[in-house]
Tab-separated table of C-alpha atoms and ligand atoms in Angstrom:
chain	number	residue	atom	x	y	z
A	24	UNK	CA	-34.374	-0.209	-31.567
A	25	UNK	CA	-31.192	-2.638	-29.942
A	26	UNK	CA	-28.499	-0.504	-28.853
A	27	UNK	CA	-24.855	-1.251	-28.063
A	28	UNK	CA	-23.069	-1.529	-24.837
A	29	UNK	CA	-19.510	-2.234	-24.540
A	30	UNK	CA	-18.861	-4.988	-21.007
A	31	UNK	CA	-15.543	-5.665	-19.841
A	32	UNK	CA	-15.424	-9.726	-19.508
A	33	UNK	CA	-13.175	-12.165	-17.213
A	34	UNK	CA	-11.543	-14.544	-19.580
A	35	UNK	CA	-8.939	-16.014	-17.362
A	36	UNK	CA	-8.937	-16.392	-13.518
A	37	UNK	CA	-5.454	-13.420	-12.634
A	38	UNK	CA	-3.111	-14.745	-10.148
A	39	UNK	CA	-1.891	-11.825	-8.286
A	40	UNK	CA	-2.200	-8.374	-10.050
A	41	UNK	CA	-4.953	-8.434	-12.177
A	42	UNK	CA	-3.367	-8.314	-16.065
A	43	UNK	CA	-4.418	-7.043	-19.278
A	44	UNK	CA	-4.571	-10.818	-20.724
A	45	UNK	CA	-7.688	-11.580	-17.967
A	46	UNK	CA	-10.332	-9.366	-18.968
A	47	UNK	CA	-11.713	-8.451	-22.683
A	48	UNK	CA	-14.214	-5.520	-23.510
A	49	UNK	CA	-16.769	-7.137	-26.145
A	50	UNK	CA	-19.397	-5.440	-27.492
A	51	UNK	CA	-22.972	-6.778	-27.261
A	52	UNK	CA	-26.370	-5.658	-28.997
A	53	UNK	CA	-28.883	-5.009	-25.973
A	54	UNK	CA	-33.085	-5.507	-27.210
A	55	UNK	CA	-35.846	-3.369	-26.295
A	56	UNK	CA	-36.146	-3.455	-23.049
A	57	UNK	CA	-39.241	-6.350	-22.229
A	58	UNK	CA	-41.942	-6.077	-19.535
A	59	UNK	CA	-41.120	-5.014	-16.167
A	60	UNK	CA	-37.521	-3.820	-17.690
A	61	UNK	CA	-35.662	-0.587	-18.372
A	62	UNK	CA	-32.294	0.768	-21.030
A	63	UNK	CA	-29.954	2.504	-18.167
A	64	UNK	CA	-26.547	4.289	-20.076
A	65	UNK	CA	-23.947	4.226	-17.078
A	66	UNK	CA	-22.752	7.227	-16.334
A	67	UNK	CA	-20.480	6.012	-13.176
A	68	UNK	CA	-19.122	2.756	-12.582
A	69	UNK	CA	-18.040	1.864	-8.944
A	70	UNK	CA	-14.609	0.042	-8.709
A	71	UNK	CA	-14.833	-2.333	-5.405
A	72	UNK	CA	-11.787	-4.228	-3.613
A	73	UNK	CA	-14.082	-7.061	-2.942
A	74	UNK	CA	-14.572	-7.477	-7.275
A	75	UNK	CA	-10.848	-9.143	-6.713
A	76	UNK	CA	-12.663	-12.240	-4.605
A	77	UNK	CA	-15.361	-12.477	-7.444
A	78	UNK	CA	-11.946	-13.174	-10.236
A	79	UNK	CA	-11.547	-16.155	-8.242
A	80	UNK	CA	-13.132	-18.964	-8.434
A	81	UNK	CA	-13.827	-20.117	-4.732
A	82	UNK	CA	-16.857	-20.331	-2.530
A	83	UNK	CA	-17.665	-16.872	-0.996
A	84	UNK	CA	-20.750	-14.795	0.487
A	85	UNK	CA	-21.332	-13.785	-3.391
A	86	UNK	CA	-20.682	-16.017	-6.337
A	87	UNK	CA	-17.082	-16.185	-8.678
A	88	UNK	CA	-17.995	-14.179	-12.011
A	89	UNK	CA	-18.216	-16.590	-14.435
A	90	UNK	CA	-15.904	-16.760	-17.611
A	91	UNK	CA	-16.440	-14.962	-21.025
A	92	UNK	CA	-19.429	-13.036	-19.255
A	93	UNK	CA	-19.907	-9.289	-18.003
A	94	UNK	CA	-18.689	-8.563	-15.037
A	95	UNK	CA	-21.166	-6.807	-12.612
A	96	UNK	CA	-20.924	-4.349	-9.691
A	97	UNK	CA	-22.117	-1.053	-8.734
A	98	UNK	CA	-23.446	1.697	-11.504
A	99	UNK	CA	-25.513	5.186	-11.757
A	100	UNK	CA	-27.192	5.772	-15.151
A	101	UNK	CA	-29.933	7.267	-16.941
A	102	UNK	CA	-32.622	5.421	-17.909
A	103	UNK	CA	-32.854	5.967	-21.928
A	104	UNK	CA	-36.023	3.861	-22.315
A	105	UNK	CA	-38.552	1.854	-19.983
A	106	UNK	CA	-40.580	-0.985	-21.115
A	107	UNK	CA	-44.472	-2.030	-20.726
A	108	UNK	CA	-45.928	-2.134	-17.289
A	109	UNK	CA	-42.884	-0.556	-15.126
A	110	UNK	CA	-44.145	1.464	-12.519
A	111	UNK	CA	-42.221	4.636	-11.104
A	112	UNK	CA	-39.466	5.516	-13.343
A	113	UNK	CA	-39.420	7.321	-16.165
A	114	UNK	CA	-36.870	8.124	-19.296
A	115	UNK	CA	-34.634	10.489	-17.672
A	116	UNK	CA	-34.139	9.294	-14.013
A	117	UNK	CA	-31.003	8.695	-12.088
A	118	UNK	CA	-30.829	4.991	-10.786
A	119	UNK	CA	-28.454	2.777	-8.945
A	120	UNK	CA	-28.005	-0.807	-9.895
A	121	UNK	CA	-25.581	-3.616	-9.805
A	122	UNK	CA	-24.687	-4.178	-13.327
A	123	UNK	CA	-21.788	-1.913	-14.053
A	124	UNK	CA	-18.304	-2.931	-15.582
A	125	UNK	CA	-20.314	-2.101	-19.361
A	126	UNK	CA	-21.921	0.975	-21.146
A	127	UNK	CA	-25.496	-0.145	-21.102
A	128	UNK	CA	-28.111	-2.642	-18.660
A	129	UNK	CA	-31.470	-3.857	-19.555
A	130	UNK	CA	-32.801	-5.470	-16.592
A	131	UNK	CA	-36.210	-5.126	-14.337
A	132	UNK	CA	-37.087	-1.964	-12.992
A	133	UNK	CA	-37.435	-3.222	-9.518
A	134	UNK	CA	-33.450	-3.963	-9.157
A	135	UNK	CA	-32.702	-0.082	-10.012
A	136	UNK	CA	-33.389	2.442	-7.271
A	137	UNK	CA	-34.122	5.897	-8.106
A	138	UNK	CA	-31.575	8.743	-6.468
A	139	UNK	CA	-31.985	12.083	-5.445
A	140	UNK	CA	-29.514	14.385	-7.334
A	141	UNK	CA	-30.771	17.729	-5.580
A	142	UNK	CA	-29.093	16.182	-2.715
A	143	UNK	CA	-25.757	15.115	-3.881
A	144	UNK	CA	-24.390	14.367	-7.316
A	145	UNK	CA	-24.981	10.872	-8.885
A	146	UNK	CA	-21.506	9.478	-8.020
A	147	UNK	CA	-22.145	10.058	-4.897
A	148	UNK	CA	-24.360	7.436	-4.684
A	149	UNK	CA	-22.119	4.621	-5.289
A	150	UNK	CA	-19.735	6.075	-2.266
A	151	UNK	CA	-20.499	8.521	0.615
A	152	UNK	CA	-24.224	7.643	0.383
A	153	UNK	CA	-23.660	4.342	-0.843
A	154	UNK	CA	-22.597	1.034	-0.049
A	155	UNK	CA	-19.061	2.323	1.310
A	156	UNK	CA	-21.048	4.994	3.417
A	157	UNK	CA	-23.326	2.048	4.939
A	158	UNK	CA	-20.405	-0.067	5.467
A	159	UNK	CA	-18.643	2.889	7.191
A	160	UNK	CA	-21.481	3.625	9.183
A	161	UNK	CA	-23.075	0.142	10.339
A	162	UNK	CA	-19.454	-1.439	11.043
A	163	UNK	CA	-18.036	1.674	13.448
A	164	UNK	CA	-21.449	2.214	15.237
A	165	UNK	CA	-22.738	-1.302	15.024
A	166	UNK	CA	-20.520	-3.876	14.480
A	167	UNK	CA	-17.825	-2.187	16.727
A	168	UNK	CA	-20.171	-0.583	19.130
A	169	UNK	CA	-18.153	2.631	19.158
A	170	UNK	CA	-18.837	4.667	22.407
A	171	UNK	CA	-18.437	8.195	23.152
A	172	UNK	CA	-14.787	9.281	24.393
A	173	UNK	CA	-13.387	5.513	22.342
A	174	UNK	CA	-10.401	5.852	20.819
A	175	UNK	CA	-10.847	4.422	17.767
A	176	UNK	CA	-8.037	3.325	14.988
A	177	UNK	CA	-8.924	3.482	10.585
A	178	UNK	CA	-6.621	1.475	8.530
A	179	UNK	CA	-7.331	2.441	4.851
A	180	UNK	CA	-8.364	5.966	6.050
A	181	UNK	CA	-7.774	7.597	3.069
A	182	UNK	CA	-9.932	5.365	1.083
A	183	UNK	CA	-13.604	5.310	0.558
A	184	UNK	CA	-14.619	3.198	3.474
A	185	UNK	CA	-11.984	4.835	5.999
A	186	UNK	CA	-12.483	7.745	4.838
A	187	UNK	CA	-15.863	8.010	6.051
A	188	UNK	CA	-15.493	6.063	9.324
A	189	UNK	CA	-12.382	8.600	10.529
A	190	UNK	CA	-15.515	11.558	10.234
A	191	UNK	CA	-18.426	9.531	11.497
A	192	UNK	CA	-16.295	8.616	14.775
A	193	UNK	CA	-14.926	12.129	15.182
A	194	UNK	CA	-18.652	13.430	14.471
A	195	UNK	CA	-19.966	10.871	17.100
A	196	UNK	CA	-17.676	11.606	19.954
A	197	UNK	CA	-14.692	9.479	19.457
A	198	UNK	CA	-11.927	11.468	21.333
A	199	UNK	CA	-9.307	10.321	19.325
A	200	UNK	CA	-9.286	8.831	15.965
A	201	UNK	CA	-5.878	8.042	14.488
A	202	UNK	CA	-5.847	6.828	10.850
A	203	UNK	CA	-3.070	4.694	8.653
A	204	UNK	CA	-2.575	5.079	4.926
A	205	UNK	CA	-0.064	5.013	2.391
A	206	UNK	CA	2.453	8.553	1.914
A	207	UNK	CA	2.273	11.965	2.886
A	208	UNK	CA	-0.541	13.352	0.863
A	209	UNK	CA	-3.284	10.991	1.831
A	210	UNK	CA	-1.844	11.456	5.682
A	211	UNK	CA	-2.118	14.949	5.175
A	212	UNK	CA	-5.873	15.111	3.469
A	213	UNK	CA	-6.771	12.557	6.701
A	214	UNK	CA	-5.457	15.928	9.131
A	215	UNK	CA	-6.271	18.809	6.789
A	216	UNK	CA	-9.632	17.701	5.995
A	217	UNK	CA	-11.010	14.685	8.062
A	218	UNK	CA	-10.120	16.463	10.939
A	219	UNK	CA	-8.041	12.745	12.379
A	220	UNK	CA	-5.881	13.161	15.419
A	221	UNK	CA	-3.048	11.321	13.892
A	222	UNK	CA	-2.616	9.858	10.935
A	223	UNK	CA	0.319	7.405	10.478
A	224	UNK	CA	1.484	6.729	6.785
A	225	UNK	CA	2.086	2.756	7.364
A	226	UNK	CA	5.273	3.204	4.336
A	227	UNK	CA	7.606	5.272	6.587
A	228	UNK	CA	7.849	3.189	9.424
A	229	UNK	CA	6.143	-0.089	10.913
A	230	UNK	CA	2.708	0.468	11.653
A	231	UNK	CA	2.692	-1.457	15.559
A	232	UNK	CA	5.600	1.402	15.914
A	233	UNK	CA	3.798	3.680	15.272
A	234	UNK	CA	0.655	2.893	16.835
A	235	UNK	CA	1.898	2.735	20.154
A	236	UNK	CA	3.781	6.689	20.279
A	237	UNK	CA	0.378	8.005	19.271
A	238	UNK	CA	-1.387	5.560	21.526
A	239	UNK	CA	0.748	5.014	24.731
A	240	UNK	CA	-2.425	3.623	26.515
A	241	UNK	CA	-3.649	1.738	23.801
A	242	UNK	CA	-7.223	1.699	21.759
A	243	UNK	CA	-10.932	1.198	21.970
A	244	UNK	CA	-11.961	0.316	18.658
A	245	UNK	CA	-10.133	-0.871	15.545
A	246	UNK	CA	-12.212	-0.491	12.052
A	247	UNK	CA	-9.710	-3.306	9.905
A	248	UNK	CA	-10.168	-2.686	6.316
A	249	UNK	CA	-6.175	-3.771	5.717
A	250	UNK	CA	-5.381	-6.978	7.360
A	251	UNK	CA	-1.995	-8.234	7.890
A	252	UNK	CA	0.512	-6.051	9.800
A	253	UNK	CA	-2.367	-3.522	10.644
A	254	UNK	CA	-4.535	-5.985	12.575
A	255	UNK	CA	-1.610	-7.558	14.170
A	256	UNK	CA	-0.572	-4.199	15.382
A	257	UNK	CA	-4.190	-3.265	16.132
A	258	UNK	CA	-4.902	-6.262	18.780
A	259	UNK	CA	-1.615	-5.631	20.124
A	260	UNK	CA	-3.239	-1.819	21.458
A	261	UNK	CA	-6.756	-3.085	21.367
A	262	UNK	CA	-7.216	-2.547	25.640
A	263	UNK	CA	-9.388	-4.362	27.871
A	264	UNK	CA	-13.295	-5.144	26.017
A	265	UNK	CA	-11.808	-3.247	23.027
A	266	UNK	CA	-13.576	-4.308	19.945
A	267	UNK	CA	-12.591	-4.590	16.521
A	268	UNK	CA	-14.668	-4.527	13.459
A	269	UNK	CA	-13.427	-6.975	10.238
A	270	UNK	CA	-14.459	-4.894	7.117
A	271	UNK	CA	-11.773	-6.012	4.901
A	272	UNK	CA	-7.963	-7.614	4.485
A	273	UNK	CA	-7.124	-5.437	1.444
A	274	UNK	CA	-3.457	-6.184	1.739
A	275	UNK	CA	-4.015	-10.053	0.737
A	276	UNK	CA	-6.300	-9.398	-2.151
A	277	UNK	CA	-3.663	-10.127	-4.588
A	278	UNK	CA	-1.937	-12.654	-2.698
A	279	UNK	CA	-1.254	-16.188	-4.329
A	280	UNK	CA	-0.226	-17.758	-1.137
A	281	UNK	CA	-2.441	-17.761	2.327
A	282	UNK	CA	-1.157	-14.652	4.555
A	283	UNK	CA	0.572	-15.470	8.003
A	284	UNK	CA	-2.175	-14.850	10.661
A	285	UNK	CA	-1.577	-12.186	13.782
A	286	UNK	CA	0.754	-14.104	16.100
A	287	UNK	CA	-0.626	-12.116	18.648
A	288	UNK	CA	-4.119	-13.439	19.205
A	289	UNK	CA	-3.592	-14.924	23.138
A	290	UNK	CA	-4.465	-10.847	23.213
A	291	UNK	CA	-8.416	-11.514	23.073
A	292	UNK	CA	-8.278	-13.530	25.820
A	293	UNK	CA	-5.857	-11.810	28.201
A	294	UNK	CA	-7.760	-8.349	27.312
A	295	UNK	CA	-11.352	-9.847	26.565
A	296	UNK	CA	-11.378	-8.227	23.061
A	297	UNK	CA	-13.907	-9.188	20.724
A	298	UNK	CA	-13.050	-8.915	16.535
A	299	UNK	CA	-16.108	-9.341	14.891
A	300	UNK	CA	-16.137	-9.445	11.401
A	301	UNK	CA	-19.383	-8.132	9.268
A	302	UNK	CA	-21.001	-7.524	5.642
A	303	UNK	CA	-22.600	-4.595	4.796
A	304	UNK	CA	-25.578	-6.734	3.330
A	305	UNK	CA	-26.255	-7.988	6.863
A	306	UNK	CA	-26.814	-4.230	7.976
A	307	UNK	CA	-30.303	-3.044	6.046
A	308	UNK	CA	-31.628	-1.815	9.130
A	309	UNK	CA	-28.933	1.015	9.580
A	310	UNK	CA	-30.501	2.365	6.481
A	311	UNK	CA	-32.318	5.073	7.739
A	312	UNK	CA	-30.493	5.794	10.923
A	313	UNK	CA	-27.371	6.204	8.123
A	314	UNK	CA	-29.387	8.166	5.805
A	315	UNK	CA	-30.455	10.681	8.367
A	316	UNK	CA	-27.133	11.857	10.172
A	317	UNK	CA	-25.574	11.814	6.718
A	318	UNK	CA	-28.564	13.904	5.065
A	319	UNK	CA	-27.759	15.978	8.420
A	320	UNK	CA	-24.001	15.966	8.028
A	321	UNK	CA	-24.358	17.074	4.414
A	322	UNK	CA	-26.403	19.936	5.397
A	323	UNK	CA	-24.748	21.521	8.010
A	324	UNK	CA	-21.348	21.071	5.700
A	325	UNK	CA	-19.840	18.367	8.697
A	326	UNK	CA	-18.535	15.380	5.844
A	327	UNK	CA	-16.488	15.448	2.760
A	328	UNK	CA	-14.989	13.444	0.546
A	329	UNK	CA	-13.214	12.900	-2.288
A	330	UNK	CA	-13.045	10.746	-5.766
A	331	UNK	CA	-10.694	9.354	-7.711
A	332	UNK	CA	-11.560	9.094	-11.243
A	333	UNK	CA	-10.748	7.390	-14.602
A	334	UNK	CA	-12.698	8.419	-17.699
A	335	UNK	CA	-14.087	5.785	-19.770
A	336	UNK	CA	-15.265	2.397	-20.103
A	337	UNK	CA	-11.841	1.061	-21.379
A	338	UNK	CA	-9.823	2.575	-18.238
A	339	UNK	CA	-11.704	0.290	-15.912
A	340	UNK	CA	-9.263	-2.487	-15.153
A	341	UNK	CA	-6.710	-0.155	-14.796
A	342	UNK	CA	-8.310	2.137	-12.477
A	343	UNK	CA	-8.942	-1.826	-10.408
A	344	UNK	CA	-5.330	-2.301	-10.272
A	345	UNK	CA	-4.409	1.272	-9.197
A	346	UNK	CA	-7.309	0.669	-6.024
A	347	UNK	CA	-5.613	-2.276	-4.934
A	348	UNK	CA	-2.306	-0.420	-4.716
A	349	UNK	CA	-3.380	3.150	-3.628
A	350	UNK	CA	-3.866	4.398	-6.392
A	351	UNK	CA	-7.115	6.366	-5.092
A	352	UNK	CA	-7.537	8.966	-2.569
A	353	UNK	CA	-11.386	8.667	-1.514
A	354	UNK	CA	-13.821	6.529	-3.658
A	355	UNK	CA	-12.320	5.077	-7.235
A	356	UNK	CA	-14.750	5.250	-10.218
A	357	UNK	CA	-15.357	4.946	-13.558
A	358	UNK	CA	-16.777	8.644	-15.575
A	359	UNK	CA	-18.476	7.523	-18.462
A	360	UNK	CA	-19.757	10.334	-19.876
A	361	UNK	CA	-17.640	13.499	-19.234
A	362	UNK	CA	-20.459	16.189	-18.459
A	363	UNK	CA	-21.608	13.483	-15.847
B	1277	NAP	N1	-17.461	-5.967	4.765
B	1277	NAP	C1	-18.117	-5.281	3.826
B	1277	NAP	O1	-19.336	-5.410	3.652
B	1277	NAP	C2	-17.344	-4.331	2.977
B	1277	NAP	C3	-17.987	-3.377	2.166
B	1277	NAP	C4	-17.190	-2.455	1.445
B	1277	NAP	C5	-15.801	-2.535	1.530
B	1277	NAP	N2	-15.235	-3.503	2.311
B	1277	NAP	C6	-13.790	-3.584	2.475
B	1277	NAP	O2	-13.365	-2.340	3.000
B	1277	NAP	C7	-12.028	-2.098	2.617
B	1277	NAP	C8	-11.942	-0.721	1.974
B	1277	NAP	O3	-12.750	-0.712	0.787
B	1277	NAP	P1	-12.878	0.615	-0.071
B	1277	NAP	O4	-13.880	0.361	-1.116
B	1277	NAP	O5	-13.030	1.759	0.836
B	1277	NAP	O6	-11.442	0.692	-0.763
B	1277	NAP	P2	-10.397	1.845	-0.592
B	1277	NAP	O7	-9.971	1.897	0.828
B	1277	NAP	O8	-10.941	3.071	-1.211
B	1277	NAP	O9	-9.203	1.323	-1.516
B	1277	NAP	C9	-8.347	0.328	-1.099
B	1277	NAP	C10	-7.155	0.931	-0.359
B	1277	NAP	O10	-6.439	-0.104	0.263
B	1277	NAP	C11	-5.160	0.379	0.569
B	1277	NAP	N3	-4.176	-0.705	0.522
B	1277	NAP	C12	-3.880	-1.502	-0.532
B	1277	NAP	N4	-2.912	-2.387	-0.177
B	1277	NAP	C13	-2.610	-2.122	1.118
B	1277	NAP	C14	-1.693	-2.683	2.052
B	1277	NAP	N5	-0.884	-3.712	1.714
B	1277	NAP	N6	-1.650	-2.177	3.300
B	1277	NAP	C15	-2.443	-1.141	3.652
B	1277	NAP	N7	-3.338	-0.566	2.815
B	1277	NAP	C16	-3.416	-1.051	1.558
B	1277	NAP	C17	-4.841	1.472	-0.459
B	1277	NAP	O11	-4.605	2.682	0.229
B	1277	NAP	P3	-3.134	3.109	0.752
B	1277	NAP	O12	-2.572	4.041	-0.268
B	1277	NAP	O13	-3.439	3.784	2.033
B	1277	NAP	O14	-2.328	1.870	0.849
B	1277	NAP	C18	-6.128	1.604	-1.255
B	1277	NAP	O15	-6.475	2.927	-1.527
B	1277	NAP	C19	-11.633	-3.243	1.691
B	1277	NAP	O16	-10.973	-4.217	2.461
B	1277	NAP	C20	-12.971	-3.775	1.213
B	1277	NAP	O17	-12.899	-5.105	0.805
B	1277	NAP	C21	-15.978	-4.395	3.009
């Protein structure tokens, strides 16, 4: 029998802030789902900085949304009802997929993966042991190479990424790890709780400042997620064959005009620094090596994190614009269902 699912649309490309007048929740009638194909009712929608690229309409690693259409991105649901000749899922199961930003998905069975909810709750799926988790993971360990005894530098450390790379470089030997993010409470969840050396809230005083009192002798590794005045300060301590990993420029999202670059950059050459910037995509092969410290971590009670969460579909471009101005502590989603 066709059900209804509610999809937020882009209707008009924002410039800046995303506004109320760019997106439109319509409601569609979904069919039966067809051969191959499964019903999944969201129960968690991920809200992703890089969805602000995809409102634009300009050549990137993963296509513009188009106009008057659902948006997509991360999701967990339940699958309600599975079609002729799918094999391994059944009504009832937990799966991960990439067509959130609406209520309900048909599409084949093969683009949903299964997740284990004994081991962590469904959300957690679209952060910690998600995409975020990976990215945290593959950039810090791979992409900057991060050594024991490194000191290593988080921007956006109180954020889903940054979160997780301030623990996974404490847990694998970093002997400092100083994180950055916006007023005293995050600052104070990054030393409470993720167990940073020092954690600098960029709003009180310039970040390059304050960088160099916690880091006289400079840095090993910088993990960028902000861009801007953070990675200008960051190659400025980066010291000889540090290394710097480009996750993200979060602070020019929302920008209408190009951002100044660093006006520091003779720095790579004079201290042979590499900056090396990645996608998460690119890193399948961390998979398992990522899966197994954090099914380790988990265990022994090492990692933590924390959500930030709106409750239903119709807060979902609000709870966009409060992640691209710090709105979250930890990983922002969507609930819903509210006995998800
Ligand atoms: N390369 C990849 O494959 C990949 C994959 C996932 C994510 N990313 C990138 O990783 C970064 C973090 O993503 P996330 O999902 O973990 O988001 P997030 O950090 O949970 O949320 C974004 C955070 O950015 C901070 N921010 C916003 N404007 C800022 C500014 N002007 N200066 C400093 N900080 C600012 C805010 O925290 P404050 O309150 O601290 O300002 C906000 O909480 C983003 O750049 C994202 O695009 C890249």
């Amino acid at each position: 029998m066709p059900v209804t699912s509610a999809a937020w649309h882009l209707v008009r490309r924002p410039n800046g802030e995303v506004v109320d007048d760019d997106v439109a929740l319509v409601e569609h009638e979904l069919d039966d789902p067809g051969p191959g194909e499964v019903l999944v009712r969201n129960t968690w929608l991920s809200v992703d900085p890089y969805m602000r690229g995809r409102m634009n309409d300009a050549k990137s690693y993963v296509a513009p949304f188009a106009l008057d259409e659902p948006m997509d991105g991360g999701a967990v649901g339940v699958v309600e009802q599975v079609g002729p000749d799918v094999e391994g899922l059944a009504v009832g199961d937990t799966v991960l997929h990439g067509l959130g930003w609406r209520e309900r998905a048909v599409l084949p069975g093969r683009r949903t993966q299964r997740v284990d909810v004994e081991l962590a709750p469904p959300q957690a799926y679209l952060g910690a042991l998600g995409m975020p988790g990976l990215t945290a993971y593959a950039g810090l360990l791979d992409v900057a190479a991060m050594q024991e005894g490194d000191v290593v530098f988080v921007s956006a450390a109180a954020g889903a990424v940054g979160s997780l790379v301030c623990q996974i470089a404490r847990l694998k030997g970093a002997s400092q790890v100083i994180g950055s993010a916006g007023g005293p409470a995050k600052t104070q969840w990054l030393l409470d709780e993720l167990g940073v050396t020092h954690a600098l809230d960029y709003k009180a005083a310039p970040i390059r400042q304050q960088l160099r009192e916690v880091a006289p002798e400079g840095i090993d590794v910088y993990f960028d997620n902000v861009g801007g005045d953070h990675l200008e300060a960051a190659i400025g301590a980066l010291r000889l064959h540090g290394r710097a990993a480009l996750c993200g420029a979060v602070s020019a999202y929302n920008a209408t005009e190009p951002p100044p670059g660093p006006r520091n950059l003779v720095r790579l050459v004079q201290n042979r620094l590499t900056l090396r910037g990645f996608l998460v995509g690119d890193h399948a092969d961390a998979r398992p090596r990522f899966l197994t410290d954090m099914a380790g971590w988990l265990a022994e009670g090492k990692i933590t994190w924390r959500e930030t969460v709106t409750e239903g579909i119709g807060s979902a471009p609000e709870a966009f614009r409060s992640l691209l101005s710090g709105g979250n502590t930890g990983k922002m989603l969507v609930r819903l269902e509210p006995d998800s």
